[in-house]
PDB file of C-alpha atoms and ligand atoms in Angstrom:
ATOM      1  CA  MET A   1      24.525   9.856  21.511  1.00 58.00           C
ATOM      2  CA  SER A   2      22.895   7.154  20.002  1.00 82.00           C
ATOM      3  CA  ASN A   3      19.828   7.714  19.904  1.00 87.00           C
ATOM      4  CA  LEU A   4      18.580   4.150  20.141  1.00 89.00           C
ATOM      5  CA  TYR A   5      16.780   2.403  23.100  1.00 92.00           C
ATOM      6  CA  ARG A   6      16.841  -0.798  24.489  1.00 92.00           C
ATOM      7  CA  PHE A   7      13.946  -3.261  26.622  1.00 92.00           C
ATOM      8  CA  GLY A   8      13.406  -6.279  26.919  1.00 93.00           C
ATOM      9  CA  ILE A   9      10.507  -9.056  25.872  1.00 91.00           C
ATOM     10  CA  SER A  10       9.171 -11.841  27.415  1.00 92.00           C
ATOM     11  CA  LEU A  11       6.821 -14.111  25.099  1.00 92.00           C
ATOM     12  CA  GLU A  12       6.113 -17.549  25.262  1.00 93.00           C
ATOM     13  CA  LYS A  13       8.897 -20.072  24.085  1.00 95.00           C
ATOM     14  CA  ASP A  14       6.715 -21.402  21.272  1.00 95.00           C
ATOM     15  CA  LEU A  15       5.874 -17.677  19.693  1.00 95.00           C
ATOM     16  CA  ILE A  16       9.505 -16.938  19.572  1.00 95.00           C
ATOM     17  CA  ARG A  17      10.612 -19.949  18.482  1.00 96.00           C
ATOM     18  CA  ASP A  18       7.593 -19.240  15.065  1.00 96.00           C
ATOM     19  CA  PHE A  19       9.226 -16.080  15.054  1.00 96.00           C
ATOM     20  CA  ASP A  20      12.847 -17.258  14.863  1.00 96.00           C
ATOM     21  CA  LYS A  21      11.463 -18.446  11.771  1.00 96.00           C
ATOM     22  CA  HIS A  22       9.817 -15.505   9.965  1.00 95.00           C
ATOM     23  CA  ILE A  23      12.771 -13.744  10.904  1.00 96.00           C
ATOM     24  CA  GLU A  24      15.065 -16.914   8.299  1.00 96.00           C
ATOM     25  CA  ALA A  25      12.116 -16.451   6.256  1.00 96.00           C
ATOM     26  CA  ASN A  26      11.774 -13.366   5.540  1.00 96.00           C
ATOM     27  CA  ASN A  27      15.953 -12.196   5.600  1.00 96.00           C
ATOM     28  CA  TYR A  28      16.500  -9.941   8.565  1.00 96.00           C
ATOM     29  CA  ARG A  29      19.484  -9.810  10.066  1.00 96.00           C
ATOM     30  CA  ASN A  30      18.516  -9.688  13.944  1.00 95.00           C
ATOM     31  CA  ARG A  31      15.466 -10.121  16.085  1.00 95.00           C
ATOM     32  CA  SER A  32      15.252  -6.040  16.397  1.00 94.00           C
ATOM     33  CA  GLU A  33      15.281  -5.629  12.462  1.00 94.00           C
ATOM     34  CA  ALA A  34      11.716  -7.652  12.720  1.00 95.00           C
ATOM     35  CA  ILE A  35      10.752  -6.180  15.712  1.00 95.00           C
ATOM     36  CA  ARG A  36      11.173  -2.407  14.131  1.00 93.00           C
ATOM     37  CA  ASP A  37       9.538  -3.147  11.116  1.00 93.00           C
ATOM     38  CA  LEU A  38       6.089  -4.408  12.532  1.00 94.00           C
ATOM     39  CA  ILE A  39       5.823  -2.140  14.815  1.00 93.00           C
ATOM     40  CA  ARG A  40       6.490   0.386  11.995  1.00 91.00           C
ATOM     41  CA  GLU A  41       3.613  -1.627   9.925  1.00 90.00           C
ATOM     42  CA  GLU A  42       1.313  -0.996  12.961  1.00 88.00           C
ATOM     43  CA  LEU A  43       2.224   3.207  13.523  1.00 88.00           C
ATOM     44  CA  VAL A  44       1.441   2.670   9.259  1.00 88.00           C
ATOM     45  CA  LYS A  45      -1.706   1.208  10.172  1.00 86.00           C
ATOM     46  CA  LYS A  46      -3.132   3.755  11.915  1.00 85.00           C
ATOM     47  CA  GLN A  47      -2.019   6.269  10.215  1.00 86.00           C
ATOM     48  CA  TRP A  48      -4.942   5.032   7.258  1.00 87.00           C
ATOM     49  CA  LEU A  49      -7.111   5.769   9.964  1.00 85.00           C
ATOM     50  CA  CYS A  50      -9.686   8.877   8.720  1.00 77.00           C
ATOM     51  CA  ASP A  51      -8.704  11.819   7.606  1.00 86.00           C
ATOM     52  CA  ASN A  52      -4.613  11.148   8.102  1.00 91.00           C
ATOM     53  CA  GLU A  53      -2.217  12.131   5.405  1.00 94.00           C
ATOM     54  CA  VAL A  54      -0.446   9.338   4.197  1.00 95.00           C
ATOM     55  CA  ALA A  55       1.334   7.779   0.564  1.00 96.00           C
ATOM     56  CA  GLY A  56       0.733   5.189  -1.440  1.00 97.00           C
ATOM     57  CA  ALA A  57       0.054   3.165  -4.864  1.00 98.00           C
ATOM     58  CA  ILE A  58      -3.379   1.953  -5.931  1.00 98.00           C
ATOM     59  CA  THR A  59      -2.731  -0.644  -9.002  1.00 98.00           C
ATOM     60  CA  MET A  60      -5.099  -1.449 -11.737  1.00 98.00           C
ATOM     61  CA  ILE A  61      -5.668  -4.058 -14.368  1.00 97.00           C
ATOM     62  CA  TYR A  62      -8.246  -3.645 -16.820  1.00 97.00           C
ATOM     63  CA  ASP A  63      -9.632  -4.595 -20.406  1.00 95.00           C
ATOM     64  CA  HIS A  64      -9.914  -1.696 -22.344  1.00 92.00           C
ATOM     65  CA  HIS A  65     -11.551  -2.639 -24.718  1.00 93.00           C
ATOM     66  CA  LYS A  66     -15.000  -2.471 -22.114  1.00 90.00           C
ATOM     67  CA  ARG A  67     -16.921   0.607 -23.781  1.00 87.00           C
ATOM     68  CA  GLU A  68     -16.665   4.542 -21.377  1.00 93.00           C
ATOM     69  CA  LEU A  69     -14.722   2.280 -19.255  1.00 95.00           C
ATOM     70  CA  VAL A  70     -10.827   3.435 -20.592  1.00 94.00           C
ATOM     71  CA  ASN A  71     -12.773   7.612 -20.429  1.00 95.00           C
ATOM     72  CA  ASN A  72     -14.941   6.498 -17.243  1.00 96.00           C
ATOM     73  CA  LEU A  73     -11.205   5.919 -15.752  1.00 96.00           C
ATOM     74  CA  MET A  74      -9.525   9.088 -16.563  1.00 95.00           C
ATOM     75  CA  ASP A  75     -12.991  11.091 -14.955  1.00 96.00           C
ATOM     76  CA  ILE A  76     -12.416   9.867 -12.303  1.00 96.00           C
ATOM     77  CA  GLN A  77      -8.776  10.468 -12.041  1.00 95.00           C
ATOM     78  CA  HIS A  78      -9.125  14.205 -13.131  1.00 95.00           C
ATOM     79  CA  ASP A  79     -11.430  14.134 -10.613  1.00 95.00           C
ATOM     80  CA  PHE A  80      -9.598  13.051  -7.555  1.00 94.00           C
ATOM     81  CA  GLN A  81      -6.083  14.934  -9.231  1.00 94.00           C
ATOM     82  CA  SER A  82      -5.179  16.585  -6.475  1.00 96.00           C
ATOM     83  CA  LEU A  83      -4.209  12.993  -5.008  1.00 97.00           C
ATOM     84  CA  VAL A  84      -2.826  11.789  -7.832  1.00 97.00           C
ATOM     85  CA  ILE A  85       1.347  12.197  -7.303  1.00 96.00           C
ATOM     86  CA  SER A  86       2.283  10.237 -10.476  1.00 96.00           C
ATOM     87  CA  SER A  87       0.587   7.630 -13.218  1.00 96.00           C
ATOM     88  CA  GLN A  88       1.961   4.694 -15.354  1.00 97.00           C
ATOM     89  CA  HIS A  89       0.068   3.210 -18.125  1.00 96.00           C
ATOM     90  CA  VAL A  90       1.267  -0.911 -19.150  1.00 97.00           C
ATOM     91  CA  HIS A  91       0.303  -2.836 -21.736  1.00 96.00           C
ATOM     92  CA  LEU A  92      -0.191  -5.987 -20.735  1.00 96.00           C
ATOM     93  CA  ASP A  93      -0.968  -7.563 -23.803  1.00 96.00           C
ATOM     94  CA  HIS A  94      -4.073  -6.954 -26.886  1.00 95.00           C
ATOM     95  CA  HIS A  95      -6.941  -6.659 -24.094  1.00 94.00           C
ATOM     96  CA  HIS A  96      -5.290  -5.979 -20.708  1.00 96.00           C
ATOM     97  CA  CYS A  97      -3.880  -2.522 -19.411  1.00 97.00           C
ATOM     98  CA  LEU A  98      -2.371  -1.951 -16.185  1.00 98.00           C
ATOM     99  CA  GLU A  99      -2.027   1.582 -14.446  1.00 97.00           C
ATOM    100  CA  ILE A 100      -0.373   2.466 -11.627  1.00 98.00           C
ATOM    101  CA  LEU A 101      -1.790   5.639  -9.469  1.00 98.00           C
ATOM    102  CA  ALA A 102       1.152   7.020  -6.927  1.00 98.00           C
ATOM    103  CA  VAL A 103      -1.016   8.717  -4.740  1.00 98.00           C
ATOM    104  CA  LYS A 104      -0.423  11.453  -1.495  1.00 97.00           C
ATOM    105  CA  GLY A 105      -3.526  12.943   0.093  1.00 96.00           C
ATOM    106  CA  LYS A 106      -6.406  11.919   3.076  1.00 96.00           C
ATOM    107  CA  ALA A 107      -6.407   8.325   3.865  1.00 95.00           C
ATOM    108  CA  CYS A 108     -10.271   8.332   3.066  1.00 94.00           C
ATOM    109  CA  ASP A 109      -9.677  10.194  -0.071  1.00 95.00           C
ATOM    110  CA  VAL A 110      -7.192   7.823  -1.406  1.00 96.00           C
ATOM    111  CA  THR A 111     -10.071   5.054  -0.023  1.00 95.00           C
ATOM    112  CA  ASP A 112     -12.665   6.592  -2.088  1.00 95.00           C
ATOM    113  CA  LEU A 113     -10.822   6.983  -5.142  1.00 97.00           C
ATOM    114  CA  SER A 114      -9.493   3.673  -5.073  1.00 96.00           C
ATOM    115  CA  ASN A 115     -12.993   2.145  -4.520  1.00 96.00           C
ATOM    116  CA  ARG A 116     -13.837   4.339  -7.203  1.00 96.00           C
ATOM    117  CA  MET A 117     -11.856   2.602 -10.237  1.00 96.00           C
ATOM    118  CA  LYS A 118     -12.678  -0.861  -8.181  1.00 96.00           C
ATOM    119  CA  ALA A 119     -16.205  -0.715  -9.746  1.00 95.00           C
ATOM    120  CA  GLN A 120     -15.553   0.599 -12.400  1.00 95.00           C
ATOM    121  CA  LYS A 121     -17.229  -2.452 -14.987  1.00 93.00           C
ATOM    122  CA  GLY A 122     -14.296  -4.273 -16.398  1.00 94.00           C
ATOM    123  CA  VAL A 123     -12.140  -3.006 -13.967  1.00 96.00           C
ATOM    124  CA  MET A 124      -9.884  -6.150 -13.021  1.00 96.00           C
ATOM    125  CA  HIS A 125      -8.229  -6.217 -10.490  1.00 97.00           C
ATOM    126  CA  VAL A 126      -7.503  -3.231  -7.543  1.00 97.00           C
ATOM    127  CA  THR A 127      -4.682  -3.497  -4.794  1.00 98.00           C
ATOM    128  CA  LEU A 128      -4.278   0.367  -3.063  1.00 97.00           C
ATOM    129  CA  SER A 129      -0.397  -0.770  -1.310  1.00 96.00           C
ATOM    130  CA  MET A 130      -1.468   1.807   2.171  1.00 93.00           C
ATOM    131  CA  SER A 131       2.596   3.405   3.118  1.00 94.00           C
ATOM    132  CA  SER A 132       3.178   6.840   4.535  1.00 92.00           C
ATOM    133  CA  THR A 133       4.092   9.680   3.639  1.00 92.00           C
ATOM    134  CA  GLY A 134       6.966   8.906   6.262  1.00 88.00           C
ATOM    135  CA  LYS A 135       6.949  11.973   8.428  1.00 85.00           C
ATOM    136  CA  GLU A 136       5.470   9.853  11.486  1.00 75.00           C
ATOM    137  CA  LEU A 137       7.912   7.120  10.879  1.00 77.00           C
ATOM    138  CA  ARG A 138      11.940   7.296  11.819  1.00 68.00           C
TER     139      ARG A 138
HETATM  140 NI1   NI B 201      -3.060   0.048 -22.829  1.00 60.26          NI
END
């Protein structure tokens, strides 16, 4: 027996027209797939509150010539060692480095780690990609 549950949704015509444009622009095969992703997106957002266990990625661009920056970033990563699953360093050009950290842990701790990195002088851009450990998603 299938574990799919079917239900009807009533929407304003303008809203469904805009939603269908979104579906087409994002190459969804049907409305169900698009709605599924929206629901998952909301559920993952909720996971990123307080003490929930989450996973994600921190991406940083920085100038490695800035004094002490590389050491400071390394110190911070060691302070949060239990959160950092893996890291990748790419030398973008003579000045700039791209570093990607795969992280897993409590949402507030991962956010704290990301903010600490962002606050370092010489760090030009940081993004925190908030995903899920997958346990609460189907
Ligand atoms: Ni580098």
